PDB file of C-alpha atoms in Angstrom:
ATOM      1  CA  UNK P   1     -13.954  -3.983   3.655  1.00 43.00           C
ATOM      2  CA  UNK P   2     -13.474  -5.976   0.531  1.00 45.00           C
ATOM      3  CA  UNK P   3     -10.665  -8.141   1.201  1.00 50.00           C
ATOM      4  CA  UNK P   4      -9.511 -11.184  -0.916  1.00 47.00           C
ATOM      5  CA  UNK P   5      -7.575 -14.040   0.730  1.00 45.00           C
ATOM      6  CA  UNK P   6      -5.960 -17.394   0.108  1.00 40.00           C
ATOM      7  CA  UNK P   7      -3.940 -19.802   2.062  1.00 34.00           C
ATOM      8  CA  UNK P   8      -0.090 -19.381   1.411  1.00 33.00           C
ATOM      9  CA  UNK P   9       3.075 -21.158   2.136  1.00 34.00           C
ATOM     10  CA  UNK P  10       5.246 -19.267   4.482  1.00 37.00           C
ATOM     11  CA  UNK P  11       8.838 -18.164   3.538  1.00 35.00           C
ATOM     12  CA  UNK P  12      11.783 -20.029   4.647  1.00 36.00           C
ATOM     13  CA  UNK P  13      13.699 -17.232   6.978  1.00 37.00           C
ATOM     14  CA  UNK P  14      17.025 -19.064   6.314  1.00 34.00           C
ATOM     15  CA  UNK P  15      17.215 -18.095   2.811  1.00 36.00           C
ATOM     16  CA  UNK P  16      20.015 -15.707   1.480  1.00 36.00           C
ATOM     17  CA  UNK P  17      19.317 -12.075   1.053  1.00 38.00           C
ATOM     18  CA  UNK P  18      19.595 -12.900  -2.569  1.00 40.00           C
ATOM     19  CA  UNK P  19      16.424 -14.532  -3.745  1.00 43.00           C
ATOM     20  CA  UNK P  20      18.303 -16.803  -6.136  1.00 49.00           C
ATOM     21  CA  UNK P  21      15.904 -17.121  -9.475  1.00 61.00           C
ATOM     22  CA  UNK P  22      17.346 -15.310 -12.382  1.00 70.00           C
ATOM     23  CA  UNK P  23      13.857 -14.036 -13.341  1.00 80.00           C
ATOM     24  CA  UNK P  24      13.144 -10.279 -12.401  1.00 88.00           C
ATOM     25  CA  UNK P  25       9.920  -9.011 -11.241  1.00 94.00           C
ATOM     26  CA  UNK P  26       9.190  -5.461 -12.551  1.00 96.00           C
ATOM     27  CA  UNK P  27       7.227  -3.192 -10.141  1.00 98.00           C
ATOM     28  CA  UNK P  28       6.171   0.377 -11.357  1.00 98.00           C
ATOM     29  CA  UNK P  29       4.527   3.458  -9.478  1.00 98.00           C
ATOM     30  CA  UNK P  30       2.692   6.170 -11.331  1.00 98.00           C
ATOM     31  CA  UNK P  31       0.567   9.154 -10.405  1.00 98.00           C
ATOM     32  CA  UNK P  32      -1.645   9.052 -13.430  1.00 98.00           C
ATOM     33  CA  UNK P  33      -3.673  12.087 -12.213  1.00 96.00           C
ATOM     34  CA  UNK P  34      -6.937  10.099 -13.095  1.00 97.00           C
ATOM     35  CA  UNK P  35      -8.405   6.726 -14.360  1.00 97.00           C
ATOM     36  CA  UNK P  36     -11.765   8.120 -14.068  1.00 96.00           C
ATOM     37  CA  UNK P  37     -12.015   9.671 -17.669  1.00 95.00           C
ATOM     38  CA  UNK P  38     -12.955   7.796 -20.578  1.00 93.00           C
ATOM     39  CA  UNK P  39     -10.089   5.833 -22.034  1.00 95.00           C
ATOM     40  CA  UNK P  40      -7.456   6.610 -19.413  1.00 97.00           C
ATOM     41  CA  UNK P  41      -7.415   3.211 -17.821  1.00 97.00           C
ATOM     42  CA  UNK P  42      -6.615   1.562 -21.429  1.00 97.00           C
ATOM     43  CA  UNK P  43      -3.997   4.132 -21.712  1.00 97.00           C
ATOM     44  CA  UNK P  44      -2.176   3.309 -18.370  1.00 98.00           C
ATOM     45  CA  UNK P  45      -2.598  -0.446 -19.155  1.00 98.00           C
ATOM     46  CA  UNK P  46      -1.026   0.001 -22.398  1.00 97.00           C
ATOM     47  CA  UNK P  47       2.161   1.953 -20.937  1.00 98.00           C
ATOM     48  CA  UNK P  48       2.349  -0.818 -18.309  1.00 98.00           C
ATOM     49  CA  UNK P  49       2.492  -3.480 -21.262  1.00 98.00           C
ATOM     50  CA  UNK P  50       4.923  -1.637 -23.106  1.00 98.00           C
ATOM     51  CA  UNK P  51       7.409  -1.473 -20.341  1.00 97.00           C
ATOM     52  CA  UNK P  52       6.561  -5.159 -19.396  1.00 97.00           C
ATOM     53  CA  UNK P  53       5.456  -4.262 -15.822  1.00 97.00           C
ATOM     54  CA  UNK P  54       4.139  -6.976 -13.894  1.00 97.00           C
ATOM     55  CA  UNK P  55       2.716  -4.943 -10.985  1.00 98.00           C
ATOM     56  CA  UNK P  56       1.931  -1.140 -11.267  1.00 98.00           C
ATOM     57  CA  UNK P  57       1.038   1.120  -8.212  1.00 98.00           C
ATOM     58  CA  UNK P  58      -1.441   3.926  -9.231  1.00 98.00           C
ATOM     59  CA  UNK P  59      -1.937   7.158  -7.342  1.00 98.00           C
ATOM     60  CA  UNK P  60      -4.982   9.458  -8.012  1.00 98.00           C
ATOM     61  CA  UNK P  61      -7.009   6.824  -9.917  1.00 98.00           C
ATOM     62  CA  UNK P  62      -9.977   8.857  -8.647  1.00 98.00           C
ATOM     63  CA  UNK P  63     -12.235   5.982  -8.379  1.00 98.00           C
ATOM     64  CA  UNK P  64     -14.585   5.801  -5.458  1.00 97.00           C
ATOM     65  CA  UNK P  65     -15.302   3.028  -2.859  1.00 97.00           C
ATOM     66  CA  UNK P  66     -13.171  -0.317  -3.437  1.00 97.00           C
ATOM     67  CA  UNK P  67     -13.109  -3.429  -5.407  1.00 97.00           C
ATOM     68  CA  UNK P  68     -11.643  -5.190  -8.292  1.00 97.00           C
ATOM     69  CA  UNK P  69     -12.199  -5.309 -12.045  1.00 97.00           C
ATOM     70  CA  UNK P  70     -10.523  -7.027 -14.895  1.00 97.00           C
ATOM     71  CA  UNK P  71      -9.539  -5.497 -18.119  1.00 97.00           C
ATOM     72  CA  UNK P  72     -10.233  -6.598 -21.584  1.00 96.00           C
ATOM     73  CA  UNK P  73      -6.613  -7.658 -21.924  1.00 96.00           C
ATOM     74  CA  UNK P  74      -6.601  -9.682 -18.832  1.00 97.00           C
ATOM     75  CA  UNK P  75      -5.162  -7.400 -16.452  1.00 98.00           C
ATOM     76  CA  UNK P  76      -6.877  -7.361 -12.737  1.00 98.00           C
ATOM     77  CA  UNK P  77      -7.067  -3.997 -11.026  1.00 98.00           C
ATOM     78  CA  UNK P  78      -7.842  -3.769  -7.360  1.00 98.00           C
ATOM     79  CA  UNK P  79      -8.497  -0.254  -5.918  1.00 98.00           C
ATOM     80  CA  UNK P  80      -9.551   1.829  -2.935  1.00 98.00           C
ATOM     81  CA  UNK P  81     -10.887   4.955  -3.064  1.00 98.00           C
ATOM     82  CA  UNK P  82     -13.043   7.634  -1.130  1.00 97.00           C
ATOM     83  CA  UNK P  83     -16.406   6.505   0.455  1.00 96.00           C
ATOM     84  CA  UNK P  84     -18.139   9.887   0.090  1.00 96.00           C
ATOM     85  CA  UNK P  85     -18.610   9.398  -3.947  1.00 95.00           C
ATOM     86  CA  UNK P  86     -16.154  12.299  -4.611  1.00 96.00           C
ATOM     87  CA  UNK P  87     -13.582  11.477  -7.362  1.00 97.00           C
ATOM     88  CA  UNK P  88     -10.533  12.607  -5.720  1.00 96.00           C
ATOM     89  CA  UNK P  89      -7.385  10.833  -4.607  1.00 97.00           C
ATOM     90  CA  UNK P  90      -7.627   6.990  -4.897  1.00 98.00           C
ATOM     91  CA  UNK P  91      -4.976   4.448  -5.147  1.00 98.00           C
ATOM     92  CA  UNK P  92      -4.893   1.275  -7.118  1.00 98.00           C
ATOM     93  CA  UNK P  93      -2.756  -1.832  -7.987  1.00 98.00           C
ATOM     94  CA  UNK P  94      -2.846  -3.257 -11.730  1.00 98.00           C
ATOM     95  CA  UNK P  95      -1.488  -6.914 -12.058  1.00 97.00           C
ATOM     96  CA  UNK P  96      -0.766  -9.027 -15.016  1.00 96.00           C
ATOM     97  CA  UNK P  97      -2.155 -12.489 -15.176  1.00 95.00           C
ATOM     98  CA  UNK P  98       1.210 -13.885 -13.460  1.00 94.00           C
ATOM     99  CA  UNK P  99       0.979 -11.482 -10.624  1.00 96.00           C
ATOM    100  CA  UNK P 100      -2.596 -11.864 -10.361  1.00 96.00           C
ATOM    101  CA  UNK P 101      -2.256 -15.824 -10.028  1.00 95.00           C
ATOM    102  CA  UNK P 102       0.335 -15.147  -7.145  1.00 95.00           C
ATOM    103  CA  UNK P 103      -1.908 -12.650  -5.303  1.00 96.00           C
ATOM    104  CA  UNK P 104      -2.483 -14.062  -1.627  1.00 96.00           C
ATOM    105  CA  UNK P 105      -4.681 -11.204  -0.152  1.00 96.00           C
ATOM    106  CA  UNK P 106      -5.414  -7.612  -0.642  1.00 98.00           C
ATOM    107  CA  UNK P 107      -6.827  -4.967   1.755  1.00 97.00           C
ATOM    108  CA  UNK P 108      -8.399  -1.373   0.784  1.00 98.00           C
ATOM    109  CA  UNK P 109      -7.320   0.914   3.676  1.00 97.00           C
ATOM    110  CA  UNK P 110      -8.551   4.154   2.542  1.00 97.00           C
ATOM    111  CA  UNK P 111      -8.212   6.533  -0.527  1.00 98.00           C
ATOM    112  CA  UNK P 112      -4.464   6.904   0.107  1.00 98.00           C
ATOM    113  CA  UNK P 113      -3.298   3.241   0.956  1.00 98.00           C
ATOM    114  CA  UNK P 114      -4.053  -0.117  -0.630  1.00 98.00           C
ATOM    115  CA  UNK P 115      -2.169  -3.262   0.656  1.00 98.00           C
ATOM    116  CA  UNK P 116      -1.472  -6.507  -1.392  1.00 98.00           C
ATOM    117  CA  UNK P 117       0.529  -9.743  -0.649  1.00 97.00           C
ATOM    118  CA  UNK P 118       2.205 -12.028  -3.290  1.00 96.00           C
ATOM    119  CA  UNK P 119       3.493 -15.559  -2.998  1.00 94.00           C
ATOM    120  CA  UNK P 120       6.867 -16.284  -4.596  1.00 90.00           C
ATOM    121  CA  UNK P 121       9.252 -18.944  -4.733  1.00 85.00           C
ATOM    122  CA  UNK P 122      11.428 -18.109  -1.797  1.00 84.00           C
ATOM    123  CA  UNK P 123       9.303 -15.421   0.268  1.00 89.00           C
ATOM    124  CA  UNK P 124       6.153 -13.570   0.412  1.00 94.00           C
ATOM    125  CA  UNK P 125       6.001  -9.864  -0.601  1.00 96.00           C
ATOM    126  CA  UNK P 126       3.966  -7.374   0.692  1.00 98.00           C
ATOM    127  CA  UNK P 127       3.425  -4.271  -1.183  1.00 98.00           C
ATOM    128  CA  UNK P 128       1.893  -1.081   0.065  1.00 98.00           C
ATOM    129  CA  UNK P 129       1.091   1.534  -2.534  1.00 98.00           C
ATOM    130  CA  UNK P 130       0.693   5.048  -1.193  1.00 98.00           C
ATOM    131  CA  UNK P 131      -0.557   8.473  -2.229  1.00 98.00           C
ATOM    132  CA  UNK P 132       0.631  10.800   0.580  1.00 98.00           C
ATOM    133  CA  UNK P 133      -0.557  14.330   1.305  1.00 98.00           C
ATOM    134  CA  UNK P 134       1.172  17.081  -0.401  1.00 96.00           C
ATOM    135  CA  UNK P 135       3.836  19.285   1.324  1.00 95.00           C
ATOM    136  CA  UNK P 136       1.322  21.979   1.782  1.00 95.00           C
ATOM    137  CA  UNK P 137      -1.182  19.860   3.607  1.00 97.00           C
ATOM    138  CA  UNK P 138      -1.938  20.524   7.130  1.00 97.00           C
ATOM    139  CA  UNK P 139       0.174  18.776   9.918  1.00 97.00           C
ATOM    140  CA  UNK P 140      -3.093  16.646  11.082  1.00 97.00           C
ATOM    141  CA  UNK P 141      -3.590  15.268   7.721  1.00 97.00           C
ATOM    142  CA  UNK P 142       0.161  14.074   7.413  1.00 98.00           C
ATOM    143  CA  UNK P 143       0.130  12.753  10.792  1.00 97.00           C
ATOM    144  CA  UNK P 144      -2.943  10.717  10.219  1.00 98.00           C
ATOM    145  CA  UNK P 145      -1.388   9.305   6.967  1.00 98.00           C
ATOM    146  CA  UNK P 146       1.997   8.273   8.446  1.00 98.00           C
ATOM    147  CA  UNK P 147       0.077   6.543  11.722  1.00 98.00           C
ATOM    148  CA  UNK P 148      -1.950   4.538   9.333  1.00 98.00           C
ATOM    149  CA  UNK P 149       1.056   3.776   7.257  1.00 98.00           C
ATOM    150  CA  UNK P 150       3.096   2.737  10.365  1.00 98.00           C
ATOM    151  CA  UNK P 151       0.303   0.426  11.626  1.00 97.00           C
ATOM    152  CA  UNK P 152       0.052  -1.266   8.391  1.00 97.00           C
ATOM    153  CA  UNK P 153       3.850  -1.842   8.300  1.00 98.00           C
ATOM    154  CA  UNK P 154       3.659  -3.203  11.955  1.00 97.00           C
ATOM    155  CA  UNK P 155       1.443  -5.769  10.926  1.00 96.00           C
ATOM    156  CA  UNK P 156       3.392  -6.947   8.155  1.00 96.00           C
ATOM    157  CA  UNK P 157       5.212 -10.360   8.751  1.00 95.00           C
ATOM    158  CA  UNK P 158       8.742  -9.802   9.664  1.00 92.00           C
ATOM    159  CA  UNK P 159      10.140 -12.130   7.149  1.00 93.00           C
ATOM    160  CA  UNK P 160       8.348 -10.635   4.115  1.00 95.00           C
ATOM    161  CA  UNK P 161       9.884  -8.818   1.545  1.00 96.00           C
ATOM    162  CA  UNK P 162       8.250  -5.185   2.110  1.00 97.00           C
ATOM    163  CA  UNK P 163       7.883  -2.851  -0.728  1.00 98.00           C
ATOM    164  CA  UNK P 164       6.243   0.525  -0.035  1.00 98.00           C
ATOM    165  CA  UNK P 165       6.094   2.854  -3.166  1.00 98.00           C
ATOM    166  CA  UNK P 166       3.913   5.599  -4.500  1.00 98.00           C
ATOM    167  CA  UNK P 167       3.645   9.427  -4.936  1.00 98.00           C
ATOM    168  CA  UNK P 168       4.984  10.242  -1.583  1.00 98.00           C
ATOM    169  CA  UNK P 169       5.152  14.125  -2.412  1.00 97.00           C
ATOM    170  CA  UNK P 170       8.424  13.955  -0.539  1.00 97.00           C
ATOM    171  CA  UNK P 171      11.796  15.575  -1.732  1.00 96.00           C
ATOM    172  CA  UNK P 172      14.602  13.612   0.030  1.00 95.00           C
ATOM    173  CA  UNK P 173      17.659  15.562  -1.151  1.00 94.00           C
ATOM    174  CA  UNK P 174      21.226  14.446  -1.753  1.00 93.00           C
ATOM    175  CA  UNK P 175      22.601  14.953   1.754  1.00 93.00           C
ATOM    176  CA  UNK P 176      22.683  11.584   3.371  1.00 91.00           C
ATOM    177  CA  UNK P 177      24.604  12.490   6.457  1.00 92.00           C
ATOM    178  CA  UNK P 178      23.500  10.302   9.291  1.00 91.00           C
ATOM    179  CA  UNK P 179      20.954   8.738   6.965  1.00 92.00           C
ATOM    180  CA  UNK P 180      23.271   6.311   5.034  1.00 92.00           C
ATOM    181  CA  UNK P 181      20.817   3.521   5.738  1.00 93.00           C
ATOM    182  CA  UNK P 182      17.879   5.059   4.314  1.00 96.00           C
ATOM    183  CA  UNK P 183      19.294   7.533   1.673  1.00 95.00           C
ATOM    184  CA  UNK P 184      22.206   6.441  -0.677  1.00 92.00           C
ATOM    185  CA  UNK P 185      24.613   8.572  -2.599  1.00 90.00           C
ATOM    186  CA  UNK P 186      22.205   9.307  -5.641  1.00 93.00           C
ATOM    187  CA  UNK P 187      19.360  11.405  -4.278  1.00 92.00           C
ATOM    188  CA  UNK P 188      18.337  14.575  -5.809  1.00 93.00           C
ATOM    189  CA  UNK P 189      17.614  18.279  -4.860  1.00 92.00           C
ATOM    190  CA  UNK P 190      17.028  19.465  -1.274  1.00 94.00           C
ATOM    191  CA  UNK P 191      14.876  17.704   1.297  1.00 96.00           C
ATOM    192  CA  UNK P 192      11.523  19.284   2.398  1.00 96.00           C
ATOM    193  CA  UNK P 193       9.064  18.653   5.150  1.00 97.00           C
ATOM    194  CA  UNK P 194       7.494  15.658   3.557  1.00 97.00           C
ATOM    195  CA  UNK P 195      11.057  14.330   2.840  1.00 97.00           C
ATOM    196  CA  UNK P 196      11.771  14.543   6.678  1.00 97.00           C
ATOM    197  CA  UNK P 197       8.572  12.727   7.504  1.00 98.00           C
ATOM    198  CA  UNK P 198       9.347   9.915   4.784  1.00 98.00           C
ATOM    199  CA  UNK P 199      13.054   9.524   6.030  1.00 97.00           C
ATOM    200  CA  UNK P 200      11.991   9.161   9.621  1.00 97.00           C
ATOM    201  CA  UNK P 201       9.500   6.565   8.643  1.00 98.00           C
ATOM    202  CA  UNK P 202      12.252   4.592   6.597  1.00 98.00           C
ATOM    203  CA  UNK P 203      14.747   4.815   9.308  1.00 97.00           C
ATOM    204  CA  UNK P 204      12.085   3.417  11.935  1.00 97.00           C
ATOM    205  CA  UNK P 205      11.351   0.463   9.625  1.00 97.00           C
ATOM    206  CA  UNK P 206      14.679  -0.169   8.187  1.00 97.00           C
ATOM    207  CA  UNK P 207      13.587   0.728   4.564  1.00 98.00           C
ATOM    208  CA  UNK P 208      15.894   1.861   1.768  1.00 97.00           C
ATOM    209  CA  UNK P 209      14.800   4.345  -0.917  1.00 97.00           C
ATOM    210  CA  UNK P 210      15.647   2.647  -3.767  1.00 96.00           C
ATOM    211  CA  UNK P 211      15.844   5.775  -6.219  1.00 95.00           C
ATOM    212  CA  UNK P 212      19.022   6.716  -4.510  1.00 95.00           C
ATOM    213  CA  UNK P 213      20.929   3.397  -4.912  1.00 94.00           C
ATOM    214  CA  UNK P 214      21.742   3.924  -8.708  1.00 93.00           C
ATOM    215  CA  UNK P 215      23.843   6.646 -10.333  1.00 93.00           C
ATOM    216  CA  UNK P 216      21.391   7.682 -13.061  1.00 94.00           C
ATOM    217  CA  UNK P 217      21.366  11.127 -14.728  1.00 94.00           C
ATOM    218  CA  UNK P 218      18.981  13.520 -13.144  1.00 93.00           C
ATOM    219  CA  UNK P 219      16.610  13.217 -15.984  1.00 93.00           C
ATOM    220  CA  UNK P 220      16.077   9.646 -14.946  1.00 95.00           C
ATOM    221  CA  UNK P 221      15.658  10.666 -11.314  1.00 95.00           C
ATOM    222  CA  UNK P 222      12.905  13.168 -11.807  1.00 96.00           C
ATOM    223  CA  UNK P 223       9.458  12.098 -11.564  1.00 96.00           C
ATOM    224  CA  UNK P 224       7.296  15.302 -11.629  1.00 95.00           C
ATOM    225  CA  UNK P 225       7.598  18.676 -13.796  1.00 89.00           C
ATOM    226  CA  UNK P 226       5.566  21.553 -12.543  1.00 83.00           C
ATOM    227  CA  UNK P 227       3.091  23.116 -14.982  1.00 75.00           C
ATOM    228  CA  UNK P 228       5.473  26.217 -15.221  1.00 74.00           C
ATOM    229  CA  UNK P 229       8.365  23.955 -16.362  1.00 73.00           C
ATOM    230  CA  UNK P 230      10.667  25.376 -13.663  1.00 77.00           C
ATOM    231  CA  UNK P 231      10.264  23.008 -10.823  1.00 84.00           C
ATOM    232  CA  UNK P 232      11.372  19.390 -11.340  1.00 89.00           C
ATOM    233  CA  UNK P 233      11.498  17.175  -8.488  1.00 93.00           C
ATOM    234  CA  UNK P 234      11.865  13.533  -7.342  1.00 95.00           C
ATOM    235  CA  UNK P 235       8.737  12.835  -5.308  1.00 97.00           C
ATOM    236  CA  UNK P 236       7.724   9.293  -6.306  1.00 97.00           C
ATOM    237  CA  UNK P 237       9.639   6.752  -4.500  1.00 97.00           C
ATOM    238  CA  UNK P 238       9.911   2.943  -4.281  1.00 98.00           C
ATOM    239  CA  UNK P 239      11.449   1.621  -0.758  1.00 98.00           C
ATOM    240  CA  UNK P 240      12.448  -1.898   0.128  1.00 97.00           C
ATOM    241  CA  UNK P 241      13.399  -3.213   3.532  1.00 96.00           C
ATOM    242  CA  UNK P 242      16.976  -3.178   4.155  1.00 94.00           C
ATOM    243  CA  UNK P 243      17.102  -7.038   4.496  1.00 92.00           C
ATOM    244  CA  UNK P 244      16.046  -7.538   1.030  1.00 93.00           C
ATOM    245  CA  UNK P 245      17.866  -4.590  -0.679  1.00 92.00           C
ATOM    246  CA  UNK P 246      20.653  -6.643  -2.548  1.00 91.00           C
ATOM    247  CA  UNK P 247      17.465  -8.106  -4.526  1.00 92.00           C
ATOM    248  CA  UNK P 248      16.560  -4.809  -5.745  1.00 94.00           C
ATOM    249  CA  UNK P 249      17.785  -3.865  -9.236  1.00 89.00           C
ATOM    250  CA  UNK P 250      17.672  -0.278 -11.006  1.00 93.00           C
ATOM    251  CA  UNK P 251      14.940   1.889 -10.003  1.00 96.00           C
ATOM    252  CA  UNK P 252      14.486   4.805 -12.410  1.00 96.00           C
ATOM    253  CA  UNK P 253      11.935   7.125 -14.171  1.00 97.00           C
ATOM    254  CA  UNK P 254      10.514   6.134 -17.650  1.00 97.00           C
ATOM    255  CA  UNK P 255      10.272   9.427 -19.394  1.00 94.00           C
ATOM    256  CA  UNK P 256       8.725   7.625 -22.432  1.00 95.00           C
ATOM    257  CA  UNK P 257       5.404   6.653 -20.655  1.00 96.00           C
ATOM    258  CA  UNK P 258       2.583   9.147 -21.496  1.00 94.00           C
ATOM    259  CA  UNK P 259      -0.805   9.325 -20.523  1.00 93.00           C
ATOM    260  CA  UNK P 260      -1.322  13.134 -20.254  1.00 92.00           C
ATOM    261  CA  UNK P 261       0.151  13.274 -16.605  1.00 95.00           C
ATOM    262  CA  UNK P 262       2.702  15.527 -15.300  1.00 94.00           C
ATOM    263  CA  UNK P 263       4.237  12.803 -13.604  1.00 96.00           C
ATOM    264  CA  UNK P 264       6.723  10.156 -14.783  1.00 97.00           C
ATOM    265  CA  UNK P 265       6.490   6.458 -14.267  1.00 98.00           C
ATOM    266  CA  UNK P 266       9.084   4.938 -12.031  1.00 98.00           C
ATOM    267  CA  UNK P 267      10.087   1.528 -12.574  1.00 97.00           C
ATOM    268  CA  UNK P 268      11.992  -0.984 -10.346  1.00 97.00           C
ATOM    269  CA  UNK P 269      13.386  -4.716 -11.058  1.00 95.00           C
ATOM    270  CA  UNK P 270      13.348  -7.206  -8.179  1.00 94.00           C
ATOM    271  CA  UNK P 271      15.087 -10.572  -8.252  1.00 89.00           C
ATOM    272  CA  UNK P 272      11.994 -12.432  -7.595  1.00 88.00           C
ATOM    273  CA  UNK P 273      10.060 -15.382  -9.051  1.00 84.00           C
ATOM    274  CA  UNK P 274       6.245 -15.283  -8.438  1.00 85.00           C
ATOM    275  CA  UNK P 275       4.511 -18.485  -7.975  1.00 85.00           C
ATOM    276  CA  UNK P 276       0.729 -19.186  -7.823  1.00 87.00           C
ATOM    277  CA  UNK P 277      -0.809 -19.054  -4.562  1.00 83.00           C
ATOM    278  CA  UNK P 278      -1.956 -22.528  -3.665  1.00 70.00           C
ATOM    279  CA  UNK P 279      -5.402 -22.951  -2.220  1.00 55.00           C
ATOM    280  CA  UNK P 280      -5.508 -24.531   1.219  1.00 55.00           C
ATOM    281  CA  UNK P 281      -5.806 -28.474   0.680  1.00 47.00           C
ATOM    282  CA  UNK P 282      -5.651 -29.530   4.294  1.00 46.00           C
ATOM    283  CA  UNK P 283      -8.233 -32.112   4.960  1.00 44.00           C
ATOM    284  CA  UNK P 284     -11.073 -30.915   7.212  1.00 47.00           C
ATOM    285  CA  UNK P 285     -13.435 -32.985   9.091  1.00 49.00           C
ATOM    286  CA  UNK P 286     -17.086 -32.263   7.965  1.00 51.00           C
ATOM    287  CA  UNK P 287     -19.191 -30.889  10.686  1.00 53.00           C
ATOM    288  CA  UNK P 288     -22.899 -32.063  10.897  1.00 56.00           C
ATOM    289  CA  UNK P 289     -25.517 -30.048  12.411  1.00 58.00           C
ATOM    290  CA  UNK P 290     -26.893 -32.574  15.049  1.00 58.00           C
ATOM    291  CA  UNK P 291     -29.051 -29.954  16.747  1.00 58.00           C
ATOM    292  CA  UNK P 292     -31.645 -30.845  13.930  1.00 61.00           C
ATOM    293  CA  UNK P 293     -31.873 -34.410  15.032  1.00 62.00           C
ATOM    294  CA  UNK P 294     -33.647 -33.357  18.312  1.00 63.00           C
ATOM    295  CA  UNK P 295     -36.252 -31.406  16.439  1.00 67.00           C
ATOM    296  CA  UNK P 296     -39.850 -33.111  16.789  1.00 68.00           C
ATOM    297  CA  UNK P 297     -40.386 -33.591  12.996  1.00 67.00           C
ATOM    298  CA  UNK P 298     -37.001 -35.559  13.076  1.00 66.00           C
ATOM    299  CA  UNK P 299     -37.917 -37.458  16.017  1.00 65.00           C
ATOM    300  CA  UNK P 300     -41.250 -38.761  14.610  1.00 65.00           C
ATOM    301  CA  UNK P 301     -39.226 -39.898  11.433  1.00 68.00           C
ATOM    302  CA  UNK P 302     -36.833 -41.653  13.466  1.00 65.00           C
ATOM    303  CA  UNK P 303     -39.494 -43.532  15.381  1.00 69.00           C
ATOM    304  CA  UNK P 304     -41.247 -44.696  12.317  1.00 67.00           C
ATOM    305  CA  UNK P 305     -38.058 -45.948  10.832  1.00 65.00           C
ATOM    306  CA  UNK P 306     -37.335 -47.750  14.090  1.00 70.00           C
ATOM    307  CA  UNK P 307     -40.702 -49.411  13.806  1.00 66.00           C
ATOM    308  CA  UNK P 308     -40.106 -50.550  10.448  1.00 63.00           C
ATOM    309  CA  UNK P 309     -36.591 -51.921  11.405  1.00 65.00           C
ATOM    310  CA  UNK P 310     -38.269 -53.808  14.221  1.00 67.00           C
ATOM    311  CA  UNK P 311     -40.869 -55.292  12.048  1.00 64.00           C
ATOM    312  CA  UNK P 312     -38.349 -56.386   9.476  1.00 61.00           C
ATOM    313  CA  UNK P 313     -36.293 -58.021  12.147  1.00 61.00           C
ATOM    314  CA  UNK P 314     -39.214 -60.069  13.452  1.00 61.00           C
ATOM    315  CA  UNK P 315     -40.426 -61.101   9.891  1.00 56.00           C
ATOM    316  CA  UNK P 316     -39.755 -64.695   9.361  1.00 55.00           C
ATOM    317  CA  UNK P 317     -37.623 -65.913   6.655  1.00 48.00           C
ATOM    318  CA  UNK P 318     -38.783 -67.539   3.421  1.00 44.00           C
ATOM    319  CA  UNK P 319     -37.344 -71.082   4.575  1.00 42.00           C
ATOM    320  CA  UNK P 320     -39.131 -70.707   7.772  1.00 44.00           C
ATOM    321  CA  UNK P 321     -42.348 -69.678   6.410  1.00 43.00           C
ATOM    322  CA  UNK P 322     -42.254 -72.676   3.890  1.00 39.00           C
ATOM    323  CA  UNK P 323     -41.812 -74.975   6.835  1.00 45.00           C
TER     324      UNK P 323
END
């Protein structure tokens, strides 16, 4: 597993639910369909720059294995894909230079999940980028996905700002009866099986679906248009833990972003000021390998130096010799 890590300062859990700084962090999620084709990565990065997005979660990048690369314009891409060299699925996180400087650690889980943690002024933010199985996938595939997602969520420090986002392939609908803590008043359509799984996951982990918080027109909620042009659904989502939901501003689909995908870019604003992750400067005692001093070669050298020291101690001084 390719993991990048640095030391970080823990968040002060006595801070208000409002993070405080006026600066907003822009986070996006987009199923780009592929970044494996020539020129596609450059198109995605260009749209990211156009919308001033600091961190962009990508679904279906179709890159294999895992690693990190830097673009010609300075963005850093961390990615996680299949291990069998098949260019399917795959997830990635693209960061501008400011966000990359605040990166604490990241972990490629599999071709559907990647995790990154960022240091900020008031709290540490954990971001989980996902690409969930489609609604037609078999129950075992869905169960495995949500088990992994739940395991990662449970390992996230309790005081972190938790962002789960990506193509969840889940229609959550407008009916929020008995689900007010997860779905607010501004959903879209009718819930499906994947939507039920997502809502249950959010309820178990105190997550709020950000796209239901704001009264946008339906065209700014739709994230996917079917090839036949008839079906239009809200299946990409950005979730935040309930403790920090007051720091989330305006999640909506950006219909102008284009890279040839049938999915729309979604973008959310978070009241958060990133800070550069500081390396551990704790003074550490240097440890010497004293075992080597017991080796025969070293013992012979010690004996020779001891003999020289004895000779030096027994040598008369210049004054004594003149006398």
